[in-house]
mmCIF file of C-alpha atoms in Angstrom:
data_model
loop_
_atom_site.group_PDB
_atom_site.id
_atom_site.type_symbol
_atom_site.label_atom_id
_atom_site.label_comp_id
_atom_site.label_asym_id
_atom_site.label_seq_id
_atom_site.Cartn_x
_atom_site.Cartn_y
_atom_site.Cartn_z
ATOM 1 C CA MET A 1 126.329 -58.376 167.291
ATOM 2 C CA ARG A 2 127.722 -61.087 165.055
ATOM 3 C CA VAL A 3 127.976 -64.625 166.329
ATOM 4 C CA PRO A 4 131.346 -66.397 165.992
ATOM 5 C CA VAL A 5 130.923 -69.294 163.585
ATOM 6 C CA HIS A 6 132.975 -72.487 163.409
ATOM 7 C CA TYR A 7 132.699 -74.730 160.370
ATOM 8 C CA ARG A 8 133.499 -78.345 159.644
ATOM 9 C CA TRP A 9 132.658 -81.081 157.182
ATOM 10 C CA GLY A 10 131.397 -84.352 158.592
ATOM 11 C CA PHE A 11 133.539 -87.229 157.320
ATOM 12 C CA ALA A 12 132.754 -90.915 157.219
ATOM 13 C CA ALA A 13 134.061 -93.591 154.917
ATOM 14 C CA LEU A 14 132.071 -96.701 154.058
ATOM 15 C CA VAL A 15 134.441 -99.491 153.083
ATOM 16 C CA PHE A 16 132.563 -102.751 152.790
ATOM 17 C CA LEU A 17 133.644 -105.799 154.738
ATOM 18 C CA PRO A 18 135.112 -108.279 152.244
ATOM 19 C CA SER A 19 132.856 -111.099 151.184
ATOM 20 C CA ALA A 20 134.347 -114.571 151.098
ATOM 21 C CA GLY A 21 134.494 -115.755 147.526
ATOM 22 C CA ALA A 22 133.259 -112.455 146.097
ATOM 23 C CA ALA A 23 133.463 -112.279 142.317
ATOM 24 C CA GLN A 24 136.235 -110.165 140.851
ATOM 25 C CA SER A 25 133.912 -108.722 138.178
ATOM 26 C CA PRO A 26 130.400 -108.212 139.596
ATOM 27 C CA ALA A 27 127.424 -108.746 137.341
ATOM 28 C CA ALA A 28 125.685 -105.752 135.832
ATOM 29 C CA PRO A 29 123.787 -103.726 138.452
ATOM 30 C CA PRO A 30 120.014 -103.434 138.408
ATOM 31 C CA THR A 31 118.649 -100.476 136.454
ATOM 32 C CA ALA A 32 115.302 -100.467 138.234
ATOM 33 C CA LEU A 33 113.712 -101.975 141.313
ATOM 34 C CA LEU A 34 114.123 -105.714 140.714
ATOM 35 C CA PRO A 35 111.985 -108.561 141.995
ATOM 36 C CA GLY A 36 113.588 -109.880 145.156
ATOM 37 C CA ALA A 37 114.932 -106.498 146.280
ATOM 38 C CA PRO A 38 114.447 -106.064 150.041
ATOM 39 C CA VAL A 39 111.942 -103.488 151.239
ATOM 40 C CA LEU A 40 113.901 -101.401 153.724
ATOM 41 C CA GLU A 41 112.744 -100.251 157.139
ATOM 42 C CA LEU A 42 114.668 -97.716 159.233
ATOM 43 C CA PRO A 43 118.041 -99.124 160.364
ATOM 44 C CA VAL A 44 118.055 -97.080 163.598
ATOM 45 C CA ARG A 45 115.707 -96.965 166.563
ATOM 46 C CA CYS A 46 115.349 -93.225 167.073
ATOM 47 C CA ARG A 47 113.100 -90.368 165.970
ATOM 48 C CA ILE A 48 114.439 -88.910 162.725
ATOM 49 C CA GLY A 49 114.712 -85.129 162.971
ATOM 50 C CA ALA A 50 114.612 -85.083 166.773
ATOM 51 C CA GLU A 51 116.886 -87.770 168.259
ATOM 52 C CA CYS A 52 118.888 -88.563 165.125
ATOM 53 C CA PHE A 53 119.392 -87.012 161.702
ATOM 54 C CA VAL A 54 120.367 -87.933 158.146
ATOM 55 C CA GLN A 55 123.695 -86.118 157.853
ATOM 56 C CA ASN A 56 124.920 -87.510 154.515
ATOM 57 C CA TYR A 57 123.273 -89.233 151.567
ATOM 58 C CA VAL A 58 124.813 -91.227 148.721
ATOM 59 C CA ASP A 59 126.742 -89.004 146.311
ATOM 60 C CA ALA A 60 124.645 -88.968 143.122
ATOM 61 C CA ASP A 61 127.231 -87.053 141.087
ATOM 62 C CA PRO A 62 129.392 -89.487 139.065
ATOM 63 C CA GLY A 63 132.091 -86.857 138.557
ATOM 64 C CA PRO A 64 134.407 -85.060 140.973
ATOM 65 C CA GLY A 65 131.559 -82.949 142.368
ATOM 66 C CA MET A 66 129.004 -83.877 145.012
ATOM 67 C CA GLN A 67 125.221 -83.877 145.007
ATOM 68 C CA ASP A 68 122.594 -85.862 146.881
ATOM 69 C CA PHE A 69 119.470 -87.356 145.293
ATOM 70 C CA ALA A 70 117.458 -84.171 145.992
ATOM 71 C CA CYS A 71 120.039 -81.899 144.314
ATOM 72 C CA GLY A 72 121.299 -80.745 147.704
ATOM 73 C CA ARG A 73 124.759 -80.922 149.260
ATOM 74 C CA LEU A 74 124.228 -83.334 152.150
ATOM 75 C CA THR A 75 126.941 -85.693 150.923
ATOM 76 C CA TYR A 76 130.588 -85.636 149.908
ATOM 77 C CA ASP A 77 132.464 -86.785 146.840
ATOM 78 C CA GLY A 78 132.292 -90.552 146.449
ATOM 79 C CA HIS A 79 130.111 -91.230 149.510
ATOM 80 C CA LYS A 80 128.232 -94.530 149.094
ATOM 81 C CA GLY A 81 126.115 -94.775 152.229
ATOM 82 C CA THR A 82 123.404 -93.007 154.208
ATOM 83 C CA ASP A 83 124.653 -91.551 157.499
ATOM 84 C CA PHE A 84 122.185 -91.592 160.399
ATOM 85 C CA ARG A 85 123.899 -89.417 163.007
ATOM 86 C CA LEU A 86 123.347 -88.626 166.676
ATOM 87 C CA PRO A 87 123.487 -85.046 167.983
ATOM 88 C CA ASP A 88 126.386 -85.646 170.393
ATOM 89 C CA LEU A 89 128.588 -88.216 172.112
ATOM 90 C CA GLU A 90 126.394 -88.331 175.207
ATOM 91 C CA ALA A 91 123.564 -89.730 173.074
ATOM 92 C CA MET A 92 125.981 -92.399 171.835
ATOM 93 C CA ARG A 93 127.006 -93.283 175.382
ATOM 94 C CA ARG A 94 123.355 -93.682 176.405
ATOM 95 C CA GLY A 95 122.927 -96.102 173.511
ATOM 96 C CA VAL A 96 120.883 -95.972 170.296
ATOM 97 C CA ALA A 97 120.030 -99.293 168.660
ATOM 98 C CA VAL A 98 120.997 -100.159 165.096
ATOM 99 C CA VAL A 99 118.508 -102.689 163.707
ATOM 100 C CA ALA A 100 118.197 -104.873 160.634
ATOM 101 C CA ALA A 101 116.486 -103.017 157.792
ATOM 102 C CA ALA A 102 115.036 -106.215 156.286
ATOM 103 C CA PRO A 103 114.868 -109.967 156.997
ATOM 104 C CA GLY A 104 118.023 -111.933 156.308
ATOM 105 C CA THR A 105 120.987 -113.833 157.704
ATOM 106 C CA VAL A 106 124.026 -112.262 159.349
ATOM 107 C CA ALA A 107 126.935 -112.840 156.974
ATOM 108 C CA ARG A 108 129.886 -111.067 158.608
ATOM 109 C CA VAL A 109 130.697 -108.999 161.695
ATOM 110 C CA ARG A 110 133.668 -107.029 162.975
ATOM 111 C CA ASP A 111 134.070 -105.706 166.523
ATOM 112 C CA GLY A 112 136.822 -104.497 168.832
ATOM 113 C CA MET A 113 137.693 -101.151 167.234
ATOM 114 C CA GLU A 114 137.750 -98.149 169.566
ATOM 115 C CA ASP A 115 135.115 -95.412 169.452
ATOM 116 C CA VAL A 116 137.323 -92.415 168.716
ATOM 117 C CA SER A 117 137.183 -89.512 166.272
ATOM 118 C CA ILE A 118 139.462 -89.633 163.252
ATOM 119 C CA ARG A 119 140.706 -86.230 164.419
ATOM 120 C CA GLN A 120 142.270 -88.010 167.387
ATOM 121 C CA SER A 121 143.169 -91.381 165.874
ATOM 122 C CA GLY A 122 144.529 -90.082 162.581
ATOM 123 C CA GLY A 123 142.590 -92.763 160.707
ATOM 124 C CA ALA A 124 141.849 -96.473 160.855
ATOM 125 C CA PRO A 125 144.169 -99.097 159.339
ATOM 126 C CA ALA A 126 143.642 -99.787 155.644
ATOM 127 C CA GLY A 127 140.667 -102.057 155.064
ATOM 128 C CA ARG A 128 139.106 -101.200 158.430
ATOM 129 C CA GLU A 129 137.821 -97.714 157.628
ATOM 130 C CA ALA A 130 134.210 -98.799 158.254
ATOM 131 C CA GLY A 131 135.046 -99.606 161.872
ATOM 132 C CA ASN A 132 132.945 -102.156 163.710
ATOM 133 C CA ALA A 133 130.333 -103.429 161.277
ATOM 134 C CA VAL A 134 127.648 -105.996 160.488
ATOM 135 C CA VAL A 135 126.681 -107.331 157.053
ATOM 136 C CA VAL A 136 123.278 -108.984 156.529
ATOM 137 C CA ASP A 137 122.597 -111.221 153.509
ATOM 138 C CA HIS A 138 119.032 -110.849 152.177
ATOM 139 C CA GLY A 139 119.338 -113.411 149.392
ATOM 140 C CA ASN A 140 119.323 -112.988 145.602
ATOM 141 C CA GLY A 141 122.618 -111.070 145.775
ATOM 142 C CA TRP A 142 121.321 -108.365 148.147
ATOM 143 C CA GLU A 143 123.261 -107.275 151.242
ATOM 144 C CA THR A 144 123.042 -104.424 153.730
ATOM 145 C CA GLN A 145 125.941 -103.135 155.809
ATOM 146 C CA TYR A 146 125.889 -101.194 159.086
ATOM 147 C CA SER A 147 129.188 -99.428 159.853
ATOM 148 C CA HIS A 148 130.902 -97.367 162.606
ATOM 149 C CA LEU A 149 129.163 -99.359 165.365
ATOM 150 C CA LYS A 150 129.928 -98.971 169.061
ATOM 151 C CA ARG A 151 132.639 -101.287 170.321
ATOM 152 C CA GLY A 152 131.260 -104.233 172.283
ATOM 153 C CA SER A 153 127.649 -103.562 171.278
ATOM 154 C CA ILE A 154 127.281 -106.105 168.451
ATOM 155 C CA ALA A 155 124.548 -108.553 169.467
ATOM 156 C CA VAL A 156 124.585 -110.995 166.522
ATOM 157 C CA ARG A 157 126.916 -113.592 165.029
ATOM 158 C CA PRO A 158 127.388 -114.929 161.500
ATOM 159 C CA GLY A 159 124.592 -117.346 160.692
ATOM 160 C CA ASP A 160 122.003 -115.654 162.930
ATOM 161 C CA ARG A 161 118.613 -115.167 161.310
ATOM 162 C CA VAL A 162 117.234 -111.625 161.709
ATOM 163 C CA GLU A 163 113.963 -109.903 160.914
ATOM 164 C CA ALA A 164 113.377 -106.245 160.112
ATOM 165 C CA GLY A 165 113.851 -104.448 163.429
ATOM 166 C CA THR A 166 116.092 -107.082 165.055
ATOM 167 C CA PRO A 167 118.764 -105.268 167.141
ATOM 168 C CA LEU A 168 122.226 -105.676 165.639
ATOM 169 C CA ALA A 169 124.350 -103.249 167.666
ATOM 170 C CA GLU A 170 124.451 -99.590 168.734
ATOM 171 C CA VAL A 171 125.470 -96.395 166.945
ATOM 172 C CA GLY A 172 129.177 -95.729 167.491
ATOM 173 C CA LEU A 173 132.269 -93.774 166.487
ATOM 174 C CA SER A 174 134.590 -96.522 165.248
ATOM 175 C CA GLY A 175 136.619 -96.380 162.050
ATOM 176 C CA ASN A 176 137.083 -93.261 159.940
ATOM 177 C CA THR A 177 134.489 -90.852 161.286
ATOM 178 C CA GLU A 178 134.318 -87.710 163.411
ATOM 179 C CA PHE A 179 130.725 -87.852 164.646
ATOM 180 C CA PRO A 180 128.634 -90.715 166.112
ATOM 181 C CA HIS A 181 126.531 -92.366 163.423
ATOM 182 C CA VAL A 182 125.737 -95.533 161.535
ATOM 183 C CA ASP A 183 126.648 -95.550 157.859
ATOM 184 C CA PHE A 184 123.968 -97.670 156.190
ATOM 185 C CA GLY A 185 124.758 -99.202 152.814
ATOM 186 C CA ILE A 186 122.964 -101.570 150.452
ATOM 187 C CA ARG A 187 124.393 -103.452 147.490
ATOM 188 C CA HIS A 188 123.296 -105.968 144.877
ATOM 189 C CA ASP A 189 125.791 -108.399 143.356
ATOM 190 C CA GLY A 190 128.606 -106.226 144.681
ATOM 191 C CA HIS A 191 127.230 -102.922 143.364
ATOM 192 C CA THR A 192 126.338 -100.204 145.875
ATOM 193 C CA LEU A 193 122.906 -98.610 145.450
ATOM 194 C CA ASP A 194 121.277 -95.460 146.758
ATOM 195 C CA PRO A 195 118.284 -96.638 148.843
ATOM 196 C CA TYR A 196 116.446 -93.413 147.995
ATOM 197 C CA THR A 197 116.551 -93.959 144.230
ATOM 198 C CA GLY A 198 117.337 -97.648 143.701
ATOM 199 C CA LYS A 199 120.153 -96.622 141.340
ATOM 200 C CA GLU A 200 123.796 -97.615 141.492
ATOM 201 C CA ALA A 201 125.954 -95.105 143.352
ATOM 202 C CA GLY A 202 128.382 -93.009 141.337
ATOM 203 C CA THR A 203 127.182 -93.993 137.865
ATOM 204 C CA GLY A 204 124.957 -92.507 135.196
ATOM 205 C CA GLU A 205 124.049 -88.844 135.249
ATOM 206 C CA ALA A 206 123.640 -86.582 138.249
ATOM 207 C CA PRO A 207 120.048 -85.579 139.129
ATOM 208 C CA SER A 208 118.719 -82.739 136.988
ATOM 209 C CA CYS A 209 118.370 -79.582 139.077
ATOM 210 C CA ALA A 210 116.310 -76.616 137.967
ATOM 211 C CA VAL A 211 118.208 -74.246 140.269
ATOM 212 C CA ASP A 212 121.694 -73.925 141.704
ATOM 213 C CA GLN A 213 122.230 -76.808 144.122
ATOM 214 C CA GLY A 214 124.062 -74.628 146.615
ATOM 215 C CA ALA A 215 121.184 -72.214 147.049
ATOM 216 C CA ALA A 216 118.081 -74.245 146.225
ATOM 217 C CA ASP A 217 115.250 -74.899 148.613
ATOM 218 C CA HIS A 218 115.015 -78.685 148.688
ATOM 219 C CA GLU A 219 112.545 -78.945 151.566
ATOM 220 C CA ASP A 220 110.063 -81.798 151.154
ATOM 221 C CA ALA A 221 111.756 -83.126 148.009
ATOM 222 C CA PRO A 222 109.654 -86.079 146.797
ATOM 223 C CA MET A 223 110.976 -89.609 147.264
ATOM 224 C CA PRO A 224 112.017 -91.029 143.855
ATOM 225 C CA ALA A 225 109.819 -93.733 142.324
ATOM 226 C CA GLY A 226 112.572 -96.361 142.534
ATOM 227 C CA THR A 227 113.159 -95.986 146.269
ATOM 228 C CA LEU A 228 113.876 -99.127 148.290
ATOM 229 C CA TRP A 229 112.419 -97.656 151.504
ATOM 230 C CA SER A 230 109.098 -98.996 152.779
ATOM 231 C CA ASP A 231 106.016 -96.793 152.944
ATOM 232 C CA THR A 232 106.480 -96.533 156.718
ATOM 233 C CA ALA A 233 110.127 -95.508 156.409
ATOM 234 C CA ARG A 234 109.340 -92.937 153.716
ATOM 235 C CA ARG A 235 107.009 -91.078 156.054
ATOM 236 C CA THR A 236 109.866 -90.437 158.488
ATOM 237 C CA LEU A 237 112.591 -89.835 155.891
ATOM 238 C CA ALA A 238 111.265 -86.695 154.213
ATOM 239 C CA TYR A 239 114.277 -84.783 152.902
ATOM 240 C CA ARG A 240 115.393 -81.837 155.025
ATOM 241 C CA PRO A 241 118.298 -79.680 153.833
ATOM 242 C CA SER A 242 118.986 -78.319 157.331
ATOM 243 C CA ALA A 243 118.352 -79.272 160.954
ATOM 244 C CA LEU A 244 119.150 -78.101 164.470
ATOM 245 C CA LEU A 245 121.416 -80.650 166.156
ATOM 246 C CA GLY A 246 121.505 -78.928 169.525
ATOM 247 C CA ALA A 247 121.299 -75.597 171.338
ATOM 248 C CA GLY A 248 121.368 -74.228 174.848
ATOM 249 C CA LEU A 249 123.246 -72.234 177.451
ATOM 250 C CA ALA A 250 126.701 -72.782 178.925
ATOM 251 C CA PRO A 251 128.363 -71.531 182.142
ATOM 252 C CA GLU A 252 131.260 -70.225 180.028
ATOM 253 C CA ALA A 253 132.083 -68.966 176.564
ATOM 254 C CA PRO A 254 130.701 -71.910 174.537
ATOM 255 C CA LYS A 255 133.176 -74.470 173.207
ATOM 256 C CA ALA A 256 132.240 -76.633 170.232
ATOM 257 C CA GLU A 257 134.080 -79.688 171.567
ATOM 258 C CA VAL A 258 132.181 -79.546 174.881
ATOM 259 C CA ALA A 259 128.806 -79.187 173.150
ATOM 260 C CA ARG A 260 129.595 -82.111 170.805
ATOM 261 C CA ASP A 261 130.450 -84.240 173.814
ATOM 262 C CA GLY A 262 127.046 -83.429 175.327
ATOM 263 C CA GLY A 263 128.616 -81.408 178.132
ATOM 264 C CA TYR A 264 126.077 -78.568 178.047
ATOM 265 C CA GLY A 265 122.863 -80.560 177.960
ATOM 266 C CA GLY A 266 120.460 -82.208 180.347
ATOM 267 C CA LYS A 267 121.219 -80.405 183.590
ATOM 268 C CA PRO A 268 120.469 -77.025 185.249
ATOM 269 C CA LEU A 269 123.151 -74.343 185.286
ATOM 270 C CA PRO A 270 124.283 -72.382 188.374
ATOM 271 C CA ALA A 271 122.656 -68.969 188.686
ATOM 272 C CA ASN A 272 125.944 -67.600 190.046
ATOM 273 C CA ALA A 273 127.889 -68.485 186.891
ATOM 274 C CA PRO A 274 130.178 -65.526 186.101
ATOM 275 C CA THR A 275 129.541 -65.990 182.377
ATOM 276 C CA LEU A 276 126.533 -67.251 180.457
ATOM 277 C CA GLY A 277 127.079 -68.422 176.899
ATOM 278 C CA VAL A 278 124.535 -69.319 174.223
ATOM 279 C CA TRP A 279 125.288 -71.865 171.507
ATOM 280 C CA ALA A 280 123.721 -73.776 168.641
ATOM 281 C CA GLU A 281 124.938 -76.434 166.225
ATOM 282 C CA LEU A 282 123.256 -76.936 162.871
ATOM 283 C CA MET A 283 123.700 -79.257 159.915
ATOM 284 C CA GLY A 284 123.183 -78.434 156.261
ATOM 285 C CA GLY A 285 123.913 -74.715 156.166
ATOM 286 C CA ARG A 286 123.466 -73.208 152.690
ATOM 287 C CA LYS A 287 125.104 -70.136 151.239
ATOM 288 C CA GLY A 288 123.172 -67.041 152.257
ATOM 289 C CA ASP A 289 121.439 -68.657 155.253
ATOM 290 C CA ARG A 290 121.174 -66.522 158.378
ATOM 291 C CA VAL A 291 121.099 -67.929 161.904
ATOM 292 C CA THR A 292 119.592 -65.985 164.802
ATOM 293 C CA LEU A 293 120.097 -66.888 168.477
ATOM 294 C CA GLU A 294 117.807 -65.286 171.060
ATOM 295 C CA VAL A 295 117.852 -65.713 174.842
ATOM 296 C CA THR A 296 114.792 -64.890 176.945
ATOM 297 C CA GLY A 297 114.930 -64.722 180.749
ATOM 298 C CA PRO A 298 112.457 -66.078 183.332
ATOM 299 C CA ASP A 299 110.535 -62.785 183.309
ATOM 300 C CA GLY A 300 109.962 -62.988 179.550
ATOM 301 C CA ARG A 301 112.409 -60.223 178.660
ATOM 302 C CA ARG A 302 114.845 -60.793 175.820
ATOM 303 C CA LEU A 303 118.406 -60.784 177.140
ATOM 304 C CA SER A 304 120.247 -61.075 173.842
ATOM 305 C CA ARG A 305 119.791 -61.431 170.116
ATOM 306 C CA ASN A 306 122.705 -62.371 167.851
ATOM 307 C CA GLU A 307 122.878 -63.172 164.172
ATOM 308 C CA GLY A 308 125.419 -64.902 161.955
ATOM 309 C CA ALA A 309 125.650 -65.628 158.236
ATOM 310 C CA VAL A 310 126.658 -68.784 156.368
ATOM 311 C CA PRO A 311 129.264 -67.817 153.744
ATOM 312 C CA ARG A 312 129.160 -71.086 151.756
ATOM 313 C CA PRO A 313 127.440 -74.501 151.823
ATOM 314 C CA LEU A 314 128.574 -76.329 154.956
ATOM 315 C CA ALA A 315 127.814 -79.702 156.510
ATOM 316 C CA VAL A 316 127.939 -78.655 160.175
ATOM 317 C CA LEU A 317 128.117 -75.218 161.802
ATOM 318 C CA PHE A 318 128.681 -74.257 165.436
ATOM 319 C CA PHE A 319 127.572 -70.826 166.635
ATOM 320 C CA GLY A 320 128.517 -69.512 170.064
ATOM 321 C CA THR A 321 128.646 -66.211 171.930
ATOM 322 C CA GLU A 322 128.208 -64.775 175.423
ATOM 323 C CA VAL A 323 125.127 -63.183 176.972
ATOM 324 C CA LYS A 324 125.744 -59.781 178.519
ATOM 325 C CA LYS A 325 124.659 -59.635 182.157
ATOM 326 C CA GLN A 326 122.040 -56.950 182.788
ATOM 327 C CA ALA A 327 123.015 -56.255 186.413
ATOM 328 C CA ALA A 328 125.628 -57.174 189.016
ATOM 329 C CA GLY A 329 125.227 -60.375 191.024
ATOM 330 C CA SER A 330 123.707 -63.718 190.080
ATOM 331 C CA TRP A 331 121.522 -64.423 187.092
ATOM 332 C CA PRO A 332 117.810 -64.534 187.986
ATOM 333 C CA PRO A 333 116.914 -68.188 188.671
ATOM 334 C CA GLY A 334 114.238 -69.898 186.624
ATOM 335 C CA PRO A 335 113.611 -71.165 183.083
ATOM 336 C CA TYR A 336 115.495 -69.505 180.216
ATOM 337 C CA ARG A 337 114.539 -69.949 176.567
ATOM 338 C CA VAL A 338 117.018 -70.230 173.709
ATOM 339 C CA THR A 339 115.363 -69.703 170.322
ATOM 340 C CA VAL A 340 117.248 -70.620 167.151
ATOM 341 C CA THR A 341 115.952 -69.436 163.784
ATOM 342 C CA LEU A 342 117.389 -70.419 160.412
ATOM 343 C CA ARG A 343 116.348 -68.345 157.397
ATOM 344 C CA HIS A 344 117.064 -68.982 153.744
ATOM 345 C CA GLY A 345 116.268 -65.795 151.863
ATOM 346 C CA ASP A 346 112.799 -64.702 152.945
ATOM 347 C CA GLU A 347 111.866 -68.193 154.115
ATOM 348 C CA THR A 348 112.071 -69.425 157.706
ATOM 349 C CA VAL A 349 113.544 -72.935 157.418
ATOM 350 C CA PHE A 350 113.020 -73.641 161.111
ATOM 351 C CA ARG A 351 112.483 -71.868 164.405
ATOM 352 C CA GLU A 352 113.121 -74.075 167.429
ATOM 353 C CA GLU A 353 113.278 -73.481 171.149
ATOM 354 C CA ARG A 354 115.300 -75.065 173.948
ATOM 355 C CA ARG A 355 114.698 -74.464 177.663
ATOM 356 C CA VAL A 356 117.456 -74.341 180.280
ATOM 357 C CA GLU A 357 116.951 -73.994 184.035
ATOM 358 C CA LEU A 358 119.193 -71.759 186.164
ATOM 359 C CA ARG A 359 119.252 -72.429 189.905
#
């Protein structure tokens, strides 16, 4: 049985807060890691790959195409930040701290913009696309910016001194975005850089790729020599082309909007539910990938196995279908296992399990 698949591209715009007295013609950008460049720690307080994920990288393709530093497609044309996303809106409501990536002084802040998807708002006013944001000045022309922050969560003011790890705000949904995340950007003398390579965004040549970027296996791509990330940050930021954002069971035919709100997670389901749905949401689907969803009951028997294919490279995919009841009456109470497997060719990219209790 094929699994219905819903596709979408994540969208987030990083428009820097204006700097008072900024030069009209910035000086030439650095071509290599310069003395005085900040050493960057993680700008979010969450476990990468489990509680939060890198959804988009800086676009390394200077032309109309798109390509991240590892020759993958986790970016979009012209993107100049690194998007650290949460799996759903419930995680945002619980609160995930955004912290300073390096020591510095708070230069500018903006707050008061509502946390709402661009699909509902239609877009932020011109010049406010980054939503609620904080800019930290690190000296010697270096600044970092933290965008799309949760309204009312900003904990610093201009002039405040911060250290690496100082809480600035919380991950939000303000400005032009459709998923909760912080868009982290770094610039030097007005030029935006990719923190993974230390190179200016959108200039020079795109990374050289030995294979087609839409089908390549980029797992464990090495961090470039010019990276601005600290040794500690590098260990948690290993490149992953795909990840499981969430999976589980639902007391209905699964709806993507409910799953993205966190409506199917964290609580037992009624054993007398007339329908039992299984769902999974993934990021970074590549052409030719195959996704398998399996449901195992409390007695260890497999209740369903469904498979779907990814027709083209996609940023986010939602898979959902219903589990056929084996007999009349309630579902057997107890722990159910949902196993999600992503395969790229003959390789298993990941195989992860989620447990859901029925009572």
